[in-house]
């Protein structure tokens, strides 16, 4: 079990950290309440059992990837200090580790000069990107694809910016012709390009959006909270690879180490191509005492207190698994993508299912063949529940039925939606578990379809 590995790593390093502070007068934690604490921990263990087994390869549902054992151990070791990366006064070592770790993230996208830092997650990272965009072109609108994360419309409303969606094509990617006709009307400040949508892992055609910048002035913000690390993957399809290849031309990039980067929650990252945007963050606060001339991360971020432990865990992970092409981390992403392509192949060849399009990253969606769209949706829900009963955890997604080939159902409408099965194969081990995943899926599907037709076909 990785958690056991983390405990061993922690036990090895904690005495070393403690020893570094041995010059202080003795100060020990009160252990008289040990029995009471142990009793509460028993309750905690019981309560935490009420979860899906996110750590196991048969959990192949939502975007949940277990943190690396090294990240767990480094995070826990940092807890001995509990640093706050707001200021060097609150977390000196961890602030420098954040600066180094973020430099590696920027380098992964081809940037050596940039401004960036970690955040509590992708939402806050995107907020900072759109906030800077608003400072540069006040009152101008934000555009994102209808398949973009809902956070962009909410953030725009927080910032008081007009927001509009751009239709997606039938593969869930931003429709560039539709984007251009909106741009023609003017007053667009920022276009959000999603490299890896949350629902289907679709990759917006960044290369085509960038060429529109020659004609219309707008900022390009890349939301790669989920998909960003795939820039290292060697086995992307041609179009996705073209989009990732020009990511360095974006004005800002968001990527979430707590999604695909093997980190515990509480770790997002925002990067700006132009370091000069740092001027918008300037503030003077009587509460925070900046005692050093060096950069305090609180001077370039909207959040104040932030877990320094997140930076320590990320730094440690990147020491072991550098963000390089052909490295072990990149190979893990390649395995995930291969697993998704293999499962897509099996699903496409099985006439009980419909597959709308091949996966661009490692997220797969598919529908169940049935006489009507509502019957198909109901079967998807039944298969989802039956699979969970067999310890195979999938997810459900509500998708436009136009994503599927015309004639997939007699009552298929351009505007309608269908409930689909969805699987995020983001653990590298999913590849070696694929046969097991497929055989469980195939078996429960057979059982659900064999049930009396009335329950499946009732309106
Ligand atoms: C997950 C996600 C977000 C939101 O990030 P959080 O870390 O959940 O706050 C934004 N955009 C995309 C594309 C995402 O996948």
PDB file of C-alpha atoms and ligand atoms in Angstrom, residues 63 121-123 126 149 151 194 196 198 223 225-226 256 258-259, ligand 1:
ATOM      1  CA  UNK A  63     -10.809  12.663 -11.746  1.00  0.00           C
ATOM      2  CA  UNK A 121      -6.580  24.804  -6.804  1.00  0.00           C
ATOM      3  CA  UNK A 122      -7.650  25.341 -10.392  1.00  0.00           C
ATOM      4  CA  UNK A 123     -10.565  27.583  -9.514  1.00  0.00           C
ATOM      5  CA  UNK A 126      -8.299  30.596 -13.161  1.00  0.00           C
ATOM      6  CA  UNK A 149     -15.444  24.296 -16.874  1.00  0.00           C
ATOM      7  CA  UNK A 151     -15.957  28.038 -13.133  1.00  0.00           C
ATOM      8  CA  UNK A 194      -9.460  24.381 -22.590  1.00  0.00           C
ATOM      9  CA  UNK A 196      -8.609  18.772 -21.736  1.00  0.00           C
ATOM     10  CA  UNK A 198     -13.461  18.114 -17.600  1.00  0.00           C
ATOM     11  CA  UNK A 223      -7.225  26.247 -18.860  1.00  0.00           C
ATOM     12  CA  UNK A 225      -6.149  22.323 -15.040  1.00  0.00           C
ATOM     13  CA  UNK A 226      -6.787  18.729 -16.018  1.00  0.00           C
ATOM     14  CA  UNK A 256      -3.539  21.524 -11.375  1.00  0.00           C
ATOM     15  CA  UNK A 258      -3.646  17.963  -7.597  1.00  0.00           C
ATOM     16  CA  UNK A 259      -5.356  16.539 -10.693  1.00  0.00           C
TER      17      UNK A 259
HETATM   18  C1  LIG B   1     -10.869  20.730 -12.316  1.00  0.00           C
HETATM   19  C2  LIG B   1     -10.932  21.820 -13.300  1.00  0.00           C
HETATM   20  C3  LIG B   1     -11.088  23.145 -12.904  1.00  0.00           C
HETATM   21  C4  LIG B   1     -11.320  23.531 -11.466  1.00  0.00           C
HETATM   22  O1  LIG B   1     -10.188  23.277 -10.700  1.00  0.00           O
HETATM   23  P1  LIG B   1     -10.256  22.902  -9.139  1.00  0.00           P
HETATM   24  O2  LIG B   1      -8.878  22.481  -8.837  1.00  0.00           O
HETATM   25  O3  LIG B   1     -11.288  21.818  -8.997  1.00  0.00           O
HETATM   26  O4  LIG B   1     -10.662  24.134  -8.402  1.00  0.00           O
HETATM   27  C5  LIG B   1     -11.069  24.122 -13.884  1.00  0.00           C
HETATM   28  N1  LIG B   1     -10.922  23.801 -15.174  1.00  0.00           N
HETATM   29  C6  LIG B   1     -10.773  22.532 -15.601  1.00  0.00           C
HETATM   30  C7  LIG B   1     -10.596  22.253 -17.056  1.00  0.00           C
HETATM   31  C8  LIG B   1     -10.781  21.492 -14.667  1.00  0.00           C
HETATM   32  O5  LIG B   1     -10.650  20.218 -15.097  1.00  0.00           O
END
